[in-house]
């Protein structure tokens, strides 16, 4: 499949930036990227462990529900997790699970038993602890891989959205959760965006993934994208800039609007067509 990319930049080590003229072209390339990672993971490990976030990200995955992917991918080997979730009921309008179910999971033949949503009847603290326990059990049997650099789970792919403030998952700027080193999953009760109670993967878990994709569309993300990708000290002022894979690869999927601030500083990058 020919990839329709407006521009591609190679930047920091193991980091690639892809810019697209339209959201449809971005969704097409994202589907191909996910498909390739899935096929490689199943071939090498026998499983494909993917973690999702909420927001516009799920809608950008829509091409996976169409031909050829809906027929050719080995959906029986998919294991689905959430990099973050809101502490609300599964049928709540704010639930990341609800959005993923409506827009993606209900349209592809992933086994119900392979979808790991949080315990929505527990307190947010217990829900985070329960979720980490489940992941630890799956790491023991290698359904989820393990990092060679630390004892963190090594997800085959973590898909992230970026907020206008530069947050990823539910890791917000200047929040103490950014400093956690030993926890795999933590909880917050003071999210600056509603709802306030959430669970989230910690940075060590995100950075241990084999592949990470950060997807951004719309101009309100442009400043945060530019700041996160910057080589300077400002990069670590936003959580997205702290996403730096230990042994994996990071790919940014941006539409033209989200890449607006990059165009003014594209001499930082090697421009490829």
PDB file of C-alpha atoms in Angstrom:
ATOM      1  CA  UNK A   1       0.000   0.000   0.000  1.00  0.00           C
ATOM      2  CA  UNK A   2       1.398   3.380  -0.982  1.00  0.00           C
ATOM      3  CA  UNK A   3       1.575   5.707   1.986  1.00  0.00           C
ATOM      4  CA  UNK A   4       0.287   9.212   1.301  1.00  0.00           C
ATOM      5  CA  UNK A   5       2.430  11.294   3.605  1.00  0.00           C
ATOM      6  CA  UNK A   6       2.824  15.005   3.101  1.00  0.00           C
ATOM      7  CA  UNK A   7       6.180  14.993   4.855  1.00  0.00           C
ATOM      8  CA  UNK A   8       8.227  12.760   7.108  1.00  0.00           C
ATOM      9  CA  UNK A   9      10.893  13.882   9.533  1.00  0.00           C
ATOM     10  CA  UNK A  10      13.528  11.880  11.333  1.00  0.00           C
ATOM     11  CA  UNK A  11      14.320  13.489  14.657  1.00  0.00           C
ATOM     12  CA  UNK A  12      15.482  12.140  18.013  1.00  0.00           C
ATOM     13  CA  UNK A  13      16.787   8.581  18.155  1.00  0.00           C
ATOM     14  CA  UNK A  14      14.108   5.996  17.449  1.00  0.00           C
ATOM     15  CA  UNK A  15      11.563   8.744  16.783  1.00  0.00           C
ATOM     16  CA  UNK A  16       9.768   9.447  13.530  1.00  0.00           C
ATOM     17  CA  UNK A  17       7.293  12.189  12.659  1.00  0.00           C
ATOM     18  CA  UNK A  18       4.731  11.665   9.912  1.00  0.00           C
ATOM     19  CA  UNK A  19       2.631  14.588   8.691  1.00  0.00           C
ATOM     20  CA  UNK A  20      -0.496  14.097   6.578  1.00  0.00           C
ATOM     21  CA  UNK A  21      -2.591  16.395   4.421  1.00  0.00           C
ATOM     22  CA  UNK A  22      -5.847  14.997   5.785  1.00  0.00           C
ATOM     23  CA  UNK A  23      -7.188  13.005   8.696  1.00  0.00           C
ATOM     24  CA  UNK A  24      -8.312  10.314   6.269  1.00  0.00           C
ATOM     25  CA  UNK A  25      -4.774   9.820   4.984  1.00  0.00           C
ATOM     26  CA  UNK A  26      -3.519   9.755   8.570  1.00  0.00           C
ATOM     27  CA  UNK A  27      -6.097   7.101   9.504  1.00  0.00           C
ATOM     28  CA  UNK A  28      -5.077   4.998   6.485  1.00  0.00           C
ATOM     29  CA  UNK A  29      -1.409   5.075   7.432  1.00  0.00           C
ATOM     30  CA  UNK A  30      -2.142   4.490  11.117  1.00  0.00           C
ATOM     31  CA  UNK A  31      -4.116   1.357  10.221  1.00  0.00           C
ATOM     32  CA  UNK A  32      -1.233   0.052   8.134  1.00  0.00           C
ATOM     33  CA  UNK A  33       1.216   0.796  10.944  1.00  0.00           C
ATOM     34  CA  UNK A  34      -0.910  -1.008  13.550  1.00  0.00           C
ATOM     35  CA  UNK A  35      -1.404  -3.912  11.160  1.00  0.00           C
ATOM     36  CA  UNK A  36       2.323  -4.314  10.614  1.00  0.00           C
ATOM     37  CA  UNK A  37       3.107  -4.202  14.341  1.00  0.00           C
ATOM     38  CA  UNK A  38       0.339  -6.734  14.988  1.00  0.00           C
ATOM     39  CA  UNK A  39       1.621  -9.159  12.355  1.00  0.00           C
ATOM     40  CA  UNK A  40       5.224  -8.928  13.583  1.00  0.00           C
ATOM     41  CA  UNK A  41       4.192  -9.378  17.235  1.00  0.00           C
ATOM     42  CA  UNK A  42       2.031 -12.427  16.512  1.00  0.00           C
ATOM     43  CA  UNK A  43       4.788 -13.965  14.407  1.00  0.00           C
ATOM     44  CA  UNK A  44       7.495 -13.352  17.021  1.00  0.00           C
ATOM     45  CA  UNK A  45       5.568 -13.764  20.305  1.00  0.00           C
ATOM     46  CA  UNK A  46       2.269 -15.414  19.447  1.00  0.00           C
ATOM     47  CA  UNK A  47       0.317 -12.464  20.880  1.00  0.00           C
ATOM     48  CA  UNK A  48      -0.343  -8.791  20.208  1.00  0.00           C
ATOM     49  CA  UNK A  49      -0.736  -6.672  23.371  1.00  0.00           C
ATOM     50  CA  UNK A  50      -2.028  -3.196  22.580  1.00  0.00           C
ATOM     51  CA  UNK A  51      -2.950  -0.373  24.975  1.00  0.00           C
ATOM     52  CA  UNK A  52      -5.363   2.371  23.920  1.00  0.00           C
ATOM     53  CA  UNK A  53      -6.201   5.849  25.139  1.00  0.00           C
ATOM     54  CA  UNK A  54      -9.370   7.847  24.643  1.00  0.00           C
ATOM     55  CA  UNK A  55     -10.118  11.035  22.797  1.00  0.00           C
ATOM     56  CA  UNK A  56     -10.003  11.355  18.996  1.00  0.00           C
ATOM     57  CA  UNK A  57      -7.489   8.505  18.831  1.00  0.00           C
ATOM     58  CA  UNK A  58     -10.138   5.776  18.634  1.00  0.00           C
ATOM     59  CA  UNK A  59     -11.844   7.411  15.680  1.00  0.00           C
ATOM     60  CA  UNK A  60      -8.510   7.590  13.866  1.00  0.00           C
ATOM     61  CA  UNK A  61      -8.394   3.773  14.131  1.00  0.00           C
ATOM     62  CA  UNK A  62     -11.533   3.442  12.012  1.00  0.00           C
ATOM     63  CA  UNK A  63      -9.752   2.015   8.947  1.00  0.00           C
ATOM     64  CA  UNK A  64      -8.950  -1.174  10.906  1.00  0.00           C
ATOM     65  CA  UNK A  65     -12.670  -1.952  10.845  1.00  0.00           C
ATOM     66  CA  UNK A  66     -12.638  -2.001   7.047  1.00  0.00           C
ATOM     67  CA  UNK A  67     -11.142  -4.216   4.355  1.00  0.00           C
ATOM     68  CA  UNK A  68      -8.578  -5.607   4.187  1.00  0.00           C
ATOM     69  CA  UNK A  69      -7.734  -5.415   7.901  1.00  0.00           C
ATOM     70  CA  UNK A  70     -11.049  -6.647   9.294  1.00  0.00           C
ATOM     71  CA  UNK A  71     -10.515  -9.911   7.401  1.00  0.00           C
ATOM     72  CA  UNK A  72      -6.736 -10.346   7.327  1.00  0.00           C
ATOM     73  CA  UNK A  73      -5.560  -9.516  10.845  1.00  0.00           C
ATOM     74  CA  UNK A  74      -5.349 -12.358  13.361  1.00  0.00           C
ATOM     75  CA  UNK A  75      -7.790 -10.773  15.782  1.00  0.00           C
ATOM     76  CA  UNK A  76      -7.810 -13.863  18.004  1.00  0.00           C
ATOM     77  CA  UNK A  77      -4.268 -12.969  19.094  1.00  0.00           C
ATOM     78  CA  UNK A  78      -5.129  -9.400  20.105  1.00  0.00           C
ATOM     79  CA  UNK A  79      -5.119  -8.473  23.812  1.00  0.00           C
ATOM     80  CA  UNK A  80      -6.501  -4.997  24.474  1.00  0.00           C
ATOM     81  CA  UNK A  81      -5.712  -2.739  27.433  1.00  0.00           C
ATOM     82  CA  UNK A  82      -6.107   0.930  28.299  1.00  0.00           C
ATOM     83  CA  UNK A  83      -3.154   3.238  28.934  1.00  0.00           C
ATOM     84  CA  UNK A  84      -5.596   5.359  30.899  1.00  0.00           C
ATOM     85  CA  UNK A  85      -9.222   5.281  31.873  1.00  0.00           C
ATOM     86  CA  UNK A  86     -11.706   7.479  33.643  1.00  0.00           C
ATOM     87  CA  UNK A  87     -13.133   6.102  36.910  1.00  0.00           C
ATOM     88  CA  UNK A  88     -16.696   6.025  35.642  1.00  0.00           C
ATOM     89  CA  UNK A  89     -19.147   3.272  34.704  1.00  0.00           C
ATOM     90  CA  UNK A  90     -18.458   1.456  31.430  1.00  0.00           C
ATOM     91  CA  UNK A  91     -21.634   2.891  29.918  1.00  0.00           C
ATOM     92  CA  UNK A  92     -20.807   6.464  30.993  1.00  0.00           C
ATOM     93  CA  UNK A  93     -20.312   9.033  28.247  1.00  0.00           C
ATOM     94  CA  UNK A  94     -16.819   9.825  29.629  1.00  0.00           C
ATOM     95  CA  UNK A  95     -15.659   6.181  29.558  1.00  0.00           C
ATOM     96  CA  UNK A  96     -12.749   5.387  27.247  1.00  0.00           C
ATOM     97  CA  UNK A  97     -14.013   1.802  27.163  1.00  0.00           C
ATOM     98  CA  UNK A  98     -17.448   2.935  25.951  1.00  0.00           C
ATOM     99  CA  UNK A  99     -15.905   4.944  23.119  1.00  0.00           C
ATOM    100  CA  UNK A 100     -13.591   2.105  22.098  1.00  0.00           C
ATOM    101  CA  UNK A 101     -16.471  -0.378  22.232  1.00  0.00           C
ATOM    102  CA  UNK A 102     -18.727   1.757  20.054  1.00  0.00           C
ATOM    103  CA  UNK A 103     -16.155   2.897  17.512  1.00  0.00           C
ATOM    104  CA  UNK A 104     -13.825  -0.097  17.272  1.00  0.00           C
ATOM    105  CA  UNK A 105     -14.212  -3.213  19.442  1.00  0.00           C
ATOM    106  CA  UNK A 106     -17.803  -3.920  18.363  1.00  0.00           C
ATOM    107  CA  UNK A 107     -16.737  -3.864  14.713  1.00  0.00           C
ATOM    108  CA  UNK A 108     -13.859  -6.356  14.785  1.00  0.00           C
ATOM    109  CA  UNK A 109     -13.725  -9.975  16.047  1.00  0.00           C
ATOM    110  CA  UNK A 110     -11.487  -9.483  19.094  1.00  0.00           C
ATOM    111  CA  UNK A 111     -12.341 -12.065  21.762  1.00  0.00           C
ATOM    112  CA  UNK A 112     -14.270 -10.585  24.692  1.00  0.00           C
ATOM    113  CA  UNK A 113     -11.958 -12.380  27.123  1.00  0.00           C
ATOM    114  CA  UNK A 114      -8.984 -10.587  25.626  1.00  0.00           C
ATOM    115  CA  UNK A 115     -10.341  -7.107  26.410  1.00  0.00           C
ATOM    116  CA  UNK A 116      -9.133  -5.870  29.805  1.00  0.00           C
ATOM    117  CA  UNK A 117     -11.178  -2.922  31.007  1.00  0.00           C
ATOM    118  CA  UNK A 118     -10.866  -1.577  34.537  1.00  0.00           C
ATOM    119  CA  UNK A 119     -13.095  -2.563  37.452  1.00  0.00           C
ATOM    120  CA  UNK A 120     -15.673   0.225  37.259  1.00  0.00           C
ATOM    121  CA  UNK A 121     -17.337  -0.753  40.533  1.00  0.00           C
ATOM    122  CA  UNK A 122     -14.241  -0.232  42.685  1.00  0.00           C
ATOM    123  CA  UNK A 123     -12.712   2.924  44.099  1.00  0.00           C
ATOM    124  CA  UNK A 124     -10.205   4.514  41.748  1.00  0.00           C
ATOM    125  CA  UNK A 125      -7.352   3.452  44.051  1.00  0.00           C
ATOM    126  CA  UNK A 126      -8.457  -0.184  44.038  1.00  0.00           C
ATOM    127  CA  UNK A 127      -9.189  -0.101  40.315  1.00  0.00           C
ATOM    128  CA  UNK A 128      -5.590   0.959  39.647  1.00  0.00           C
ATOM    129  CA  UNK A 129      -4.208  -1.746  41.949  1.00  0.00           C
ATOM    130  CA  UNK A 130      -6.452  -4.394  40.363  1.00  0.00           C
ATOM    131  CA  UNK A 131      -5.411  -3.363  36.863  1.00  0.00           C
ATOM    132  CA  UNK A 132      -1.722  -3.580  37.717  1.00  0.00           C
ATOM    133  CA  UNK A 133      -2.299  -7.028  39.250  1.00  0.00           C
ATOM    134  CA  UNK A 134      -3.969  -8.275  36.060  1.00  0.00           C
ATOM    135  CA  UNK A 135      -1.099  -7.008  33.938  1.00  0.00           C
ATOM    136  CA  UNK A 136       1.466  -8.605  36.268  1.00  0.00           C
ATOM    137  CA  UNK A 137      -0.262 -11.966  35.868  1.00  0.00           C
ATOM    138  CA  UNK A 138      -0.203 -11.654  32.077  1.00  0.00           C
ATOM    139  CA  UNK A 139       3.476 -10.681  32.145  1.00  0.00           C
ATOM    140  CA  UNK A 140       4.230 -13.848  34.127  1.00  0.00           C
ATOM    141  CA  UNK A 141       2.836 -15.996  31.333  1.00  0.00           C
ATOM    142  CA  UNK A 142       4.302 -13.672  28.673  1.00  0.00           C
ATOM    143  CA  UNK A 143       0.975 -12.755  27.088  1.00  0.00           C
ATOM    144  CA  UNK A 144       2.385  -9.280  27.680  1.00  0.00           C
ATOM    145  CA  UNK A 145       6.132  -9.085  27.125  1.00  0.00           C
ATOM    146  CA  UNK A 146       8.673  -7.941  29.680  1.00  0.00           C
ATOM    147  CA  UNK A 147      11.303  -5.257  29.195  1.00  0.00           C
ATOM    148  CA  UNK A 148      14.923  -6.366  28.966  1.00  0.00           C
ATOM    149  CA  UNK A 149      15.979  -3.154  30.717  1.00  0.00           C
ATOM    150  CA  UNK A 150      13.679  -3.338  33.731  1.00  0.00           C
ATOM    151  CA  UNK A 151      10.815  -5.419  35.058  1.00  0.00           C
ATOM    152  CA  UNK A 152       8.146  -3.320  33.335  1.00  0.00           C
ATOM    153  CA  UNK A 153       5.643  -4.827  30.938  1.00  0.00           C
ATOM    154  CA  UNK A 154       6.666  -4.425  27.310  1.00  0.00           C
ATOM    155  CA  UNK A 155       3.486  -3.800  25.371  1.00  0.00           C
ATOM    156  CA  UNK A 156       3.784  -4.390  21.655  1.00  0.00           C
ATOM    157  CA  UNK A 157       2.078  -1.067  20.979  1.00  0.00           C
ATOM    158  CA  UNK A 158       0.797   1.799  23.104  1.00  0.00           C
ATOM    159  CA  UNK A 159      -1.412   4.316  21.288  1.00  0.00           C
ATOM    160  CA  UNK A 160      -1.634   7.774  22.810  1.00  0.00           C
ATOM    161  CA  UNK A 161      -3.513  10.972  22.159  1.00  0.00           C
ATOM    162  CA  UNK A 162      -1.942  14.314  23.145  1.00  0.00           C
ATOM    163  CA  UNK A 163      -3.920  17.053  24.830  1.00  0.00           C
ATOM    164  CA  UNK A 164      -3.571  20.795  24.132  1.00  0.00           C
ATOM    165  CA  UNK A 165      -1.570  21.020  27.387  1.00  0.00           C
ATOM    166  CA  UNK A 166       0.780  18.243  26.245  1.00  0.00           C
ATOM    167  CA  UNK A 167      -0.606  15.507  28.490  1.00  0.00           C
ATOM    168  CA  UNK A 168      -0.586  11.877  27.388  1.00  0.00           C
ATOM    169  CA  UNK A 169      -2.631   9.074  28.944  1.00  0.00           C
ATOM    170  CA  UNK A 170      -3.710  10.747  32.221  1.00  0.00           C
ATOM    171  CA  UNK A 171      -0.253  12.147  32.951  1.00  0.00           C
ATOM    172  CA  UNK A 172      -0.701  15.901  33.219  1.00  0.00           C
ATOM    173  CA  UNK A 173       1.927  18.675  33.339  1.00  0.00           C
ATOM    174  CA  UNK A 174       3.669  19.073  36.707  1.00  0.00           C
ATOM    175  CA  UNK A 175       1.664  16.246  38.277  1.00  0.00           C
ATOM    176  CA  UNK A 176       3.382  14.037  40.900  1.00  0.00           C
ATOM    177  CA  UNK A 177       2.344  10.950  38.898  1.00  0.00           C
ATOM    178  CA  UNK A 178       5.067  11.851  36.385  1.00  0.00           C
ATOM    179  CA  UNK A 179       7.714  11.046  38.994  1.00  0.00           C
ATOM    180  CA  UNK A 180       6.603   7.501  39.783  1.00  0.00           C
ATOM    181  CA  UNK A 181       9.259   4.890  39.066  1.00  0.00           C
ATOM    182  CA  UNK A 182       8.092   1.588  40.546  1.00  0.00           C
ATOM    183  CA  UNK A 183       4.329   1.574  39.955  1.00  0.00           C
ATOM    184  CA  UNK A 184       3.006   0.274  36.649  1.00  0.00           C
ATOM    185  CA  UNK A 185      -0.472   1.731  37.058  1.00  0.00           C
ATOM    186  CA  UNK A 186      -1.393   4.649  39.269  1.00  0.00           C
ATOM    187  CA  UNK A 187      -4.484   6.711  39.983  1.00  0.00           C
ATOM    188  CA  UNK A 188      -5.221  10.400  40.227  1.00  0.00           C
ATOM    189  CA  UNK A 189      -8.112  12.196  41.880  1.00  0.00           C
ATOM    190  CA  UNK A 190      -7.340  15.721  40.709  1.00  0.00           C
ATOM    191  CA  UNK A 191      -7.334  15.654  36.918  1.00  0.00           C
ATOM    192  CA  UNK A 192      -7.411  19.218  35.533  1.00  0.00           C
ATOM    193  CA  UNK A 193      -9.900  17.899  32.977  1.00  0.00           C
ATOM    194  CA  UNK A 194     -13.138  16.205  34.034  1.00  0.00           C
ATOM    195  CA  UNK A 195     -13.726  13.625  35.334  1.00  0.00           C
ATOM    196  CA  UNK A 196     -11.188  14.116  38.144  1.00  0.00           C
ATOM    197  CA  UNK A 197     -10.634  10.432  39.018  1.00  0.00           C
ATOM    198  CA  UNK A 198      -8.608   8.344  36.566  1.00  0.00           C
ATOM    199  CA  UNK A 199      -6.167   5.475  36.326  1.00  0.00           C
ATOM    200  CA  UNK A 200      -3.104   5.688  34.100  1.00  0.00           C
ATOM    201  CA  UNK A 201       0.012   3.831  33.033  1.00  0.00           C
ATOM    202  CA  UNK A 202       3.139   5.423  34.453  1.00  0.00           C
ATOM    203  CA  UNK A 203       5.967   6.767  32.295  1.00  0.00           C
ATOM    204  CA  UNK A 204       8.245   3.739  32.881  1.00  0.00           C
ATOM    205  CA  UNK A 205       5.549   1.453  31.456  1.00  0.00           C
ATOM    206  CA  UNK A 206       4.864   3.709  28.478  1.00  0.00           C
ATOM    207  CA  UNK A 207       8.574   4.061  27.718  1.00  0.00           C
ATOM    208  CA  UNK A 208       9.106   0.291  27.936  1.00  0.00           C
ATOM    209  CA  UNK A 209       6.788  -0.429  24.995  1.00  0.00           C
ATOM    210  CA  UNK A 210       8.158  -1.890  21.776  1.00  0.00           C
ATOM    211  CA  UNK A 211       6.228   0.723  19.803  1.00  0.00           C
ATOM    212  CA  UNK A 212       4.509   3.942  20.802  1.00  0.00           C
ATOM    213  CA  UNK A 213       2.334   6.060  18.532  1.00  0.00           C
ATOM    214  CA  UNK A 214       1.193   9.547  19.474  1.00  0.00           C
ATOM    215  CA  UNK A 215      -1.664  10.782  17.306  1.00  0.00           C
ATOM    216  CA  UNK A 216      -2.558  14.455  17.062  1.00  0.00           C
ATOM    217  CA  UNK A 217      -5.055  16.364  14.983  1.00  0.00           C
ATOM    218  CA  UNK A 218      -6.355  19.928  15.078  1.00  0.00           C
ATOM    219  CA  UNK A 219      -4.463  23.167  15.573  1.00  0.00           C
ATOM    220  CA  UNK A 220      -5.077  23.381  19.330  1.00  0.00           C
ATOM    221  CA  UNK A 221      -2.470  20.607  19.704  1.00  0.00           C
ATOM    222  CA  UNK A 222       0.181  22.326  17.566  1.00  0.00           C
ATOM    223  CA  UNK A 223       2.018  24.177  20.332  1.00  0.00           C
ATOM    224  CA  UNK A 224       2.127  21.110  22.589  1.00  0.00           C
ATOM    225  CA  UNK A 225       3.354  18.934  19.695  1.00  0.00           C
ATOM    226  CA  UNK A 226       6.142  21.364  18.866  1.00  0.00           C
ATOM    227  CA  UNK A 227       7.173  21.639  22.505  1.00  0.00           C
ATOM    228  CA  UNK A 228       7.193  17.859  22.974  1.00  0.00           C
ATOM    229  CA  UNK A 229       9.298  17.242  19.874  1.00  0.00           C
ATOM    230  CA  UNK A 230      11.769  20.014  20.664  1.00  0.00           C
ATOM    231  CA  UNK A 231      15.353  18.999  21.419  1.00  0.00           C
ATOM    232  CA  UNK A 232      15.645  21.782  23.969  1.00  0.00           C
ATOM    233  CA  UNK A 233      14.796  21.875  27.700  1.00  0.00           C
ATOM    234  CA  UNK A 234      11.176  22.706  26.890  1.00  0.00           C
ATOM    235  CA  UNK A 235      10.602  19.153  25.678  1.00  0.00           C
ATOM    236  CA  UNK A 236      10.362  17.801  29.201  1.00  0.00           C
ATOM    237  CA  UNK A 237       8.010  20.579  30.299  1.00  0.00           C
ATOM    238  CA  UNK A 238       5.131  18.624  28.764  1.00  0.00           C
ATOM    239  CA  UNK A 239       4.473  14.953  29.501  1.00  0.00           C
ATOM    240  CA  UNK A 240       4.435  14.047  25.795  1.00  0.00           C
ATOM    241  CA  UNK A 241       8.058  15.196  25.596  1.00  0.00           C
ATOM    242  CA  UNK A 242       8.905  12.698  28.331  1.00  0.00           C
ATOM    243  CA  UNK A 243       7.769   9.818  26.130  1.00  0.00           C
ATOM    244  CA  UNK A 244      11.165   8.464  25.147  1.00  0.00           C
ATOM    245  CA  UNK A 245      11.184   4.714  24.455  1.00  0.00           C
ATOM    246  CA  UNK A 246      13.898   2.761  26.272  1.00  0.00           C
ATOM    247  CA  UNK A 247      14.295   0.047  23.633  1.00  0.00           C
ATOM    248  CA  UNK A 248      11.414   0.788  21.287  1.00  0.00           C
ATOM    249  CA  UNK A 249      10.280   3.224  18.623  1.00  0.00           C
ATOM    250  CA  UNK A 250       8.089   6.326  18.804  1.00  0.00           C
ATOM    251  CA  UNK A 251       6.074   7.470  15.794  1.00  0.00           C
ATOM    252  CA  UNK A 252       4.102  10.707  15.689  1.00  0.00           C
ATOM    253  CA  UNK A 253       1.032  10.817  13.424  1.00  0.00           C
ATOM    254  CA  UNK A 254       0.086  14.439  12.763  1.00  0.00           C
ATOM    255  CA  UNK A 255      -2.328  16.187  10.460  1.00  0.00           C
ATOM    256  CA  UNK A 256      -1.295  19.511   8.902  1.00  0.00           C
ATOM    257  CA  UNK A 257      -3.023  21.555  11.592  1.00  0.00           C
ATOM    258  CA  UNK A 258      -1.285  19.765  14.466  1.00  0.00           C
ATOM    259  CA  UNK A 259       2.063  20.156  12.666  1.00  0.00           C
ATOM    260  CA  UNK A 260       1.668  23.903  12.120  1.00  0.00           C
ATOM    261  CA  UNK A 261       4.318  24.902  14.644  1.00  0.00           C
ATOM    262  CA  UNK A 262       6.784  22.370  13.229  1.00  0.00           C
ATOM    263  CA  UNK A 263       6.758  24.007   9.805  1.00  0.00           C
ATOM    264  CA  UNK A 264       8.462  27.106  11.177  1.00  0.00           C
ATOM    265  CA  UNK A 265      11.332  25.072  12.575  1.00  0.00           C
ATOM    266  CA  UNK A 266      11.643  22.263  10.024  1.00  0.00           C
ATOM    267  CA  UNK A 267      15.355  22.965   9.560  1.00  0.00           C
ATOM    268  CA  UNK A 268      15.775  20.911  12.736  1.00  0.00           C
ATOM    269  CA  UNK A 269      14.752  17.835  10.823  1.00  0.00           C
ATOM    270  CA  UNK A 270      15.861  15.870   7.841  1.00  0.00           C
ATOM    271  CA  UNK A 271      13.058  16.409   5.336  1.00  0.00           C
ATOM    272  CA  UNK A 272      12.022  13.335   3.372  1.00  0.00           C
ATOM    273  CA  UNK A 273       9.288  12.800   0.774  1.00  0.00           C
TER     274      UNK A 273
END
